[in-house]
Tab-separated table of C-alpha atoms in Angstrom:
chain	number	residue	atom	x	y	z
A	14	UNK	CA	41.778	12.301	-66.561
A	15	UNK	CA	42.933	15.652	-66.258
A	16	UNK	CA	45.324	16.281	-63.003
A	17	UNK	CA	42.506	19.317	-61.832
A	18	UNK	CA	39.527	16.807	-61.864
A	19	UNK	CA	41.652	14.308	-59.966
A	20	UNK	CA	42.030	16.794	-57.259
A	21	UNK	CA	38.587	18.255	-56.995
A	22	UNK	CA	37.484	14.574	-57.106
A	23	UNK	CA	39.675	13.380	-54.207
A	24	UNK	CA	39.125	16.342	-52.379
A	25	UNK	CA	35.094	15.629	-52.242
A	26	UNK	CA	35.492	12.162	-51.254
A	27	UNK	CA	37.384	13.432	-48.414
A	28	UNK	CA	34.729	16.038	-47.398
A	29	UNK	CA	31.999	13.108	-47.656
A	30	UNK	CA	34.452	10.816	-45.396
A	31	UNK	CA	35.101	13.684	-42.825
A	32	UNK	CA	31.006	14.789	-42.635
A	33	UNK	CA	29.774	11.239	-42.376
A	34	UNK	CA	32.361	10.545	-39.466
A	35	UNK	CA	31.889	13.539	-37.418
A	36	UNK	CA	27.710	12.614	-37.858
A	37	UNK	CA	28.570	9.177	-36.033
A	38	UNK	CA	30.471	10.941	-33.551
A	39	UNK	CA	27.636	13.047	-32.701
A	40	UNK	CA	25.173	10.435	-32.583
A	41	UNK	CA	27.422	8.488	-30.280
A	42	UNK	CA	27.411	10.882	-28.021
A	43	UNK	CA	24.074	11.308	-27.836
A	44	UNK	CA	23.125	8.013	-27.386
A	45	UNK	CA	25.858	7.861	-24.395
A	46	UNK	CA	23.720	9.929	-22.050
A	47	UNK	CA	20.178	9.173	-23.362
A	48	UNK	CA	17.868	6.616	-21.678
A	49	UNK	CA	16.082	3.910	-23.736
A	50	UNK	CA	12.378	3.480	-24.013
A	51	UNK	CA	12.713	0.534	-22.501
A	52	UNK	CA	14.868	2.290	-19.947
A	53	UNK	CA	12.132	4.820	-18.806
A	54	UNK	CA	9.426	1.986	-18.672
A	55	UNK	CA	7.570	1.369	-15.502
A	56	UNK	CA	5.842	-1.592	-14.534
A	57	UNK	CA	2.636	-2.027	-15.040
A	58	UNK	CA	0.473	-2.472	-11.341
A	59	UNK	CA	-2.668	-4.561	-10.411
A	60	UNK	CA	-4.384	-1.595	-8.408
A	61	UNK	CA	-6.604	1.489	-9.305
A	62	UNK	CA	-6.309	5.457	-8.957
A	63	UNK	CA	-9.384	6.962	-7.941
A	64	UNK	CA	-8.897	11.015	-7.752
A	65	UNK	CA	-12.064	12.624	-5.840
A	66	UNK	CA	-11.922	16.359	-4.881
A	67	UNK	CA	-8.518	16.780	-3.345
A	68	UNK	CA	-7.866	13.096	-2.258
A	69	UNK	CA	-5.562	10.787	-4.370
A	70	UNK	CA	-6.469	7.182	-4.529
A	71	UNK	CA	-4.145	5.034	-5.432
A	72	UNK	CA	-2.977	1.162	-5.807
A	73	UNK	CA	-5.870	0.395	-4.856
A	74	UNK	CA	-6.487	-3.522	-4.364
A	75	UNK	CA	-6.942	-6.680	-2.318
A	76	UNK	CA	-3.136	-8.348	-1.707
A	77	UNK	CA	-2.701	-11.322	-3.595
A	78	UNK	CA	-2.724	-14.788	-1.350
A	79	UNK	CA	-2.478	-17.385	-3.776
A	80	UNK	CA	-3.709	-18.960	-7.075
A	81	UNK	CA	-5.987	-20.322	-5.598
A	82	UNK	CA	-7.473	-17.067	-3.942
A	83	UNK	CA	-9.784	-16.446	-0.397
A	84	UNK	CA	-11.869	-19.089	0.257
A	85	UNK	CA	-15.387	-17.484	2.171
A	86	UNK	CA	-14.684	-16.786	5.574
A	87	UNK	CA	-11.052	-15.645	5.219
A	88	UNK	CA	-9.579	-12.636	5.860
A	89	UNK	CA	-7.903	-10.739	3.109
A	90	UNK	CA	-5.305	-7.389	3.120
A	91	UNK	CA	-6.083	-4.398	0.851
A	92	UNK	CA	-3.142	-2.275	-0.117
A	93	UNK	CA	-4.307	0.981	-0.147
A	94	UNK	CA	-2.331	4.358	-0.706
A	95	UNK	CA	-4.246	7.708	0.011
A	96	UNK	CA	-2.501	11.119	-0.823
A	97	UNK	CA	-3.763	14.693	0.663
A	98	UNK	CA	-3.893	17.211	-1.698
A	99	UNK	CA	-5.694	20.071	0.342
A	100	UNK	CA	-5.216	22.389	2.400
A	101	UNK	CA	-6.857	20.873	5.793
A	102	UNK	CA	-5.539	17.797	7.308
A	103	UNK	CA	-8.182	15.026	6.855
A	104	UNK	CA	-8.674	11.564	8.557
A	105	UNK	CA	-9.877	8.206	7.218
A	106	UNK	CA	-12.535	6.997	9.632
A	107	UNK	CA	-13.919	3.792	8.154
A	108	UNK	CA	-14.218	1.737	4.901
A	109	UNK	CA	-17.419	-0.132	4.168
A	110	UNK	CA	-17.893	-3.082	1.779
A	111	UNK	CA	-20.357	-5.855	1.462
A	112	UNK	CA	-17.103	-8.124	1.066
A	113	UNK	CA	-17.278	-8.102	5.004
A	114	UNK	CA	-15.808	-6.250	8.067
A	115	UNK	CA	-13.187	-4.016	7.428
A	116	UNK	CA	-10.588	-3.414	10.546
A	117	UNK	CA	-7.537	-1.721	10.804
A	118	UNK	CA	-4.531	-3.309	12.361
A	119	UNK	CA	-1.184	-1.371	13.599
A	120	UNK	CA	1.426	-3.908	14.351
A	121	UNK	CA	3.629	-1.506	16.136
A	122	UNK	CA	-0.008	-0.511	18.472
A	123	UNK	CA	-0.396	-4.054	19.141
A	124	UNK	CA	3.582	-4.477	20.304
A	125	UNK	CA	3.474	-2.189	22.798
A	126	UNK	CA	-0.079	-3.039	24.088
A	127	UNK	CA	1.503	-6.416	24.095
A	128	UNK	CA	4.565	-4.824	25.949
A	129	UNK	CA	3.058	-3.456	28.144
A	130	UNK	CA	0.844	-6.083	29.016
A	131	UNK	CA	3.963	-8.333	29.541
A	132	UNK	CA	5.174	-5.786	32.151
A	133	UNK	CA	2.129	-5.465	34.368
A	134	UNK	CA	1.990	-9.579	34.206
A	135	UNK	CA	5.530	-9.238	35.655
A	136	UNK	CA	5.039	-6.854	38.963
A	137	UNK	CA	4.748	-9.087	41.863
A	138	UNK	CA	1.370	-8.707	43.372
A	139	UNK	CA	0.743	-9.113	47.595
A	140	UNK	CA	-2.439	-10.812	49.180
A	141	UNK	CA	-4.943	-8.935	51.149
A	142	UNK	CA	-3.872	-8.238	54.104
A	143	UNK	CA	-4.927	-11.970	56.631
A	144	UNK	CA	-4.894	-14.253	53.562
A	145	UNK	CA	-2.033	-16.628	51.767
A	146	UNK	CA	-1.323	-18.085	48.854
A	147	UNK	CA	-0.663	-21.262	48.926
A	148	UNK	CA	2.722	-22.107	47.256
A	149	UNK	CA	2.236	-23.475	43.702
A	150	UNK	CA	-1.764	-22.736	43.403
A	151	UNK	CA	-2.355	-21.456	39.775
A	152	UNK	CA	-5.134	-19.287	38.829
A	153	UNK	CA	-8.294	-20.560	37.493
A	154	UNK	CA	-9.261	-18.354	35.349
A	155	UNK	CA	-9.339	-19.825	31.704
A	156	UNK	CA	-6.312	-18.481	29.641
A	157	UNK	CA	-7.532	-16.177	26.686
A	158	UNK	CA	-5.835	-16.381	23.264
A	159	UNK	CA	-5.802	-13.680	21.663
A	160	UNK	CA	-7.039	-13.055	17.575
A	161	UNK	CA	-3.732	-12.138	15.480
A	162	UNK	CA	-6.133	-10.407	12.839
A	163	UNK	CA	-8.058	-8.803	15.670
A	164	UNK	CA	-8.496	-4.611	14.419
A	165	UNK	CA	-10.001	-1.935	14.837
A	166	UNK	CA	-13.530	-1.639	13.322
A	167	UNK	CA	-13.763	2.752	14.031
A	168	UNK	CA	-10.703	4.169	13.397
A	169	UNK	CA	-8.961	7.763	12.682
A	170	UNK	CA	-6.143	7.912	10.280
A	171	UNK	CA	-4.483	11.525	9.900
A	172	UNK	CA	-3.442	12.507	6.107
A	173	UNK	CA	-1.653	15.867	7.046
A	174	UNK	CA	-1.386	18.186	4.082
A	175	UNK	CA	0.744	17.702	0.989
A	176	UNK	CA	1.526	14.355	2.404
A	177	UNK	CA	0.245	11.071	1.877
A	178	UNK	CA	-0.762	7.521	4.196
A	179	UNK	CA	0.772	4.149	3.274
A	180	UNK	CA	-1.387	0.909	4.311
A	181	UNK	CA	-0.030	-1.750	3.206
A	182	UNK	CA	0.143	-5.511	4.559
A	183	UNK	CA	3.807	-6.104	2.599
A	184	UNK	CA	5.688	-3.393	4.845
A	185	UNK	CA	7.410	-4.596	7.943
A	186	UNK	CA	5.529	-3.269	10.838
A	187	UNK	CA	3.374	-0.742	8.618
A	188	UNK	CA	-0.141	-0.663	9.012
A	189	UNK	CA	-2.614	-2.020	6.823
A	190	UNK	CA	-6.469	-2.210	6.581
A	191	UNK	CA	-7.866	-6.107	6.699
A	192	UNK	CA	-11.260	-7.380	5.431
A	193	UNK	CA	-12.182	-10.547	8.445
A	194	UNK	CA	-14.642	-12.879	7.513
A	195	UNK	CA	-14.959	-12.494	3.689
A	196	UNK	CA	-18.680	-13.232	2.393
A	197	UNK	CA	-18.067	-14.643	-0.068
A	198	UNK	CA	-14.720	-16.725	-2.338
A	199	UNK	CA	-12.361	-14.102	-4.057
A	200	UNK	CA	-10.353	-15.246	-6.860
A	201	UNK	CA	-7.623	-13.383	-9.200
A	202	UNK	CA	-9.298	-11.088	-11.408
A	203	UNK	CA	-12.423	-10.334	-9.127
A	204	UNK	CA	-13.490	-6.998	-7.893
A	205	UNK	CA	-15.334	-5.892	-4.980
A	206	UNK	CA	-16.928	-2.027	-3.665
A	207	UNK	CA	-15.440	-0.105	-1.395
A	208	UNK	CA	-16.357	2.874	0.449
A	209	UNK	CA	-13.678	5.078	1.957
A	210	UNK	CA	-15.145	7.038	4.615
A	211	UNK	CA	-13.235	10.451	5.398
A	212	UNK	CA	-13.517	12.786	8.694
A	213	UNK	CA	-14.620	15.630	5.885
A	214	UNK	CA	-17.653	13.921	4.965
A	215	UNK	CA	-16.380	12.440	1.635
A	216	UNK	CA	-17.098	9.286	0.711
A	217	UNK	CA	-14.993	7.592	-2.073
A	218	UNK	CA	-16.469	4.670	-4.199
A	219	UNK	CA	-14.081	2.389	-5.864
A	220	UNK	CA	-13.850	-1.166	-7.485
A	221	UNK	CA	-10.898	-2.768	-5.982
A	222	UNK	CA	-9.462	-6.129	-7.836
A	223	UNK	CA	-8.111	-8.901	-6.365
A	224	UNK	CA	-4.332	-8.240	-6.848
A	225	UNK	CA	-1.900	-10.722	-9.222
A	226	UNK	CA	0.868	-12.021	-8.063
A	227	UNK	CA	4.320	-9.720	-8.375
A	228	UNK	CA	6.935	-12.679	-9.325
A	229	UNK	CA	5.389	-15.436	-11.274
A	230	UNK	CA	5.440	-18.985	-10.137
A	231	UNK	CA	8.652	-20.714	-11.121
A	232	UNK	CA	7.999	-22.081	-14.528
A	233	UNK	CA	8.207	-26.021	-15.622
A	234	UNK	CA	9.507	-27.659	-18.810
A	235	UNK	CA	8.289	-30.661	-20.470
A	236	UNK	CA	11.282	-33.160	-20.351
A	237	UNK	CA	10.961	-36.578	-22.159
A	238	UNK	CA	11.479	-39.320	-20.517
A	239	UNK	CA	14.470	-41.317	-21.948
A	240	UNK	CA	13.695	-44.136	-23.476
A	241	UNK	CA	14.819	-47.648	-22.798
A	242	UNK	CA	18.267	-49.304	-23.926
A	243	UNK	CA	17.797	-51.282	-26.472
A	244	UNK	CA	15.371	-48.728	-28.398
């Protein structure tokens, strides 16, 4: 071979080494900065988005319990999210279903009632003027006990603009909106109607499902049983 094509021949293998390296230098680093698909992946939710006029629905469902589901009777959370996208502040002032009574319940509300209760029960009270108490004497009056799930059936929840109202059963001293004495069994993968009533005059329709559980139940394996000595 003749000493010139030597050289031009080593001289391209050289260029193809060089190009092919600085490629897999670039791609390197653009793969160091870059999210996967499986990066950007959300998970997937049990609720529904309902959008009507300039109120966002969304997550809309009845909280999970159990496999098993409500039995009739029971009372059962919805999760509800409700965004304001207008330019007036507007209220939620009831939610109707056929599912059964729909209340809402404030946690925090029912502490300090509760509270405050507590403090009035503690303020020593005097007798009327010419009577005693007789030492030890309890009341008579029958003690009342009062409902955990007990809510209000009229209520007025302010969405102020641009913002949005969480209800939700799963956050720790957040509100939530509770359905008492269901009408009927609910199991995973019904759906009932709902009717959210607003202080505008809207009324939103929307099928909510009964909500799937967010871990899974802890799997179990088949194990064989081992078999005797002597087999």
């Amino acid at each position: 071979m003749a000493k010139g094509i030597r050289t031009a021949i080593t001289a391209r293998r050289a260029a193809a080494i060089a190009i092919a390296g600085a490629a897999a230098a670039a791609l390197s680093a653009c793969g160091a900065g870059q999210e996967t698909q499986t990066d950007l992946k959300v998970s997937a939710i049990a609720g529904v988005n309902v959008d009507e006029g300039d109120l966002a629905l969304r997550d809309l469902q009845v909280e999970f319990d159990s496999a098993e589901g409500y039995a009739a009777g029971d009372t059962a959370a919805l999760r509800v999210w409700i965004g304001n996208e207008g330019q007036e502040e507007v209220s939620l002032v009831g939610v109707e279903t056929e599912a059964g009574t729909v209340t809402f319940v404030s946690p925090a509300a029912q502490a300090a009632e509760e509270a405050e209760e507590a403090a009035a029960s503690d303020e020593p009270s005097s007798p009327a003027e010419g009577e005693s108490s007789p030492e030890g004497a309890e009341s008579s009056a029958p003690a009342v006990e009062e409902d955990p799930f007990e809510g209000e059936t009229t209520f007025d929840i302010p969405i102020a603009v641009g913002d949005y109202e969480r209800l939700d059963e799963g956050v720790e001293g957040g509100d939530y909106l509770l359905i008492e004495d269901l009408a009927t069994e609910l199991k995973s993968g019904d759906t009932i109607e709902v009717v959210f009533l607003f202080s505008n005059g809207q009324e939103v329709a929307a099928q909510l499902p009964v909500g799937q559980a967010l871990e899974p139940d802890e799997r179990e394996y088949y194990e064989p049983a081992e078999e005797a000595e002597g087999h």
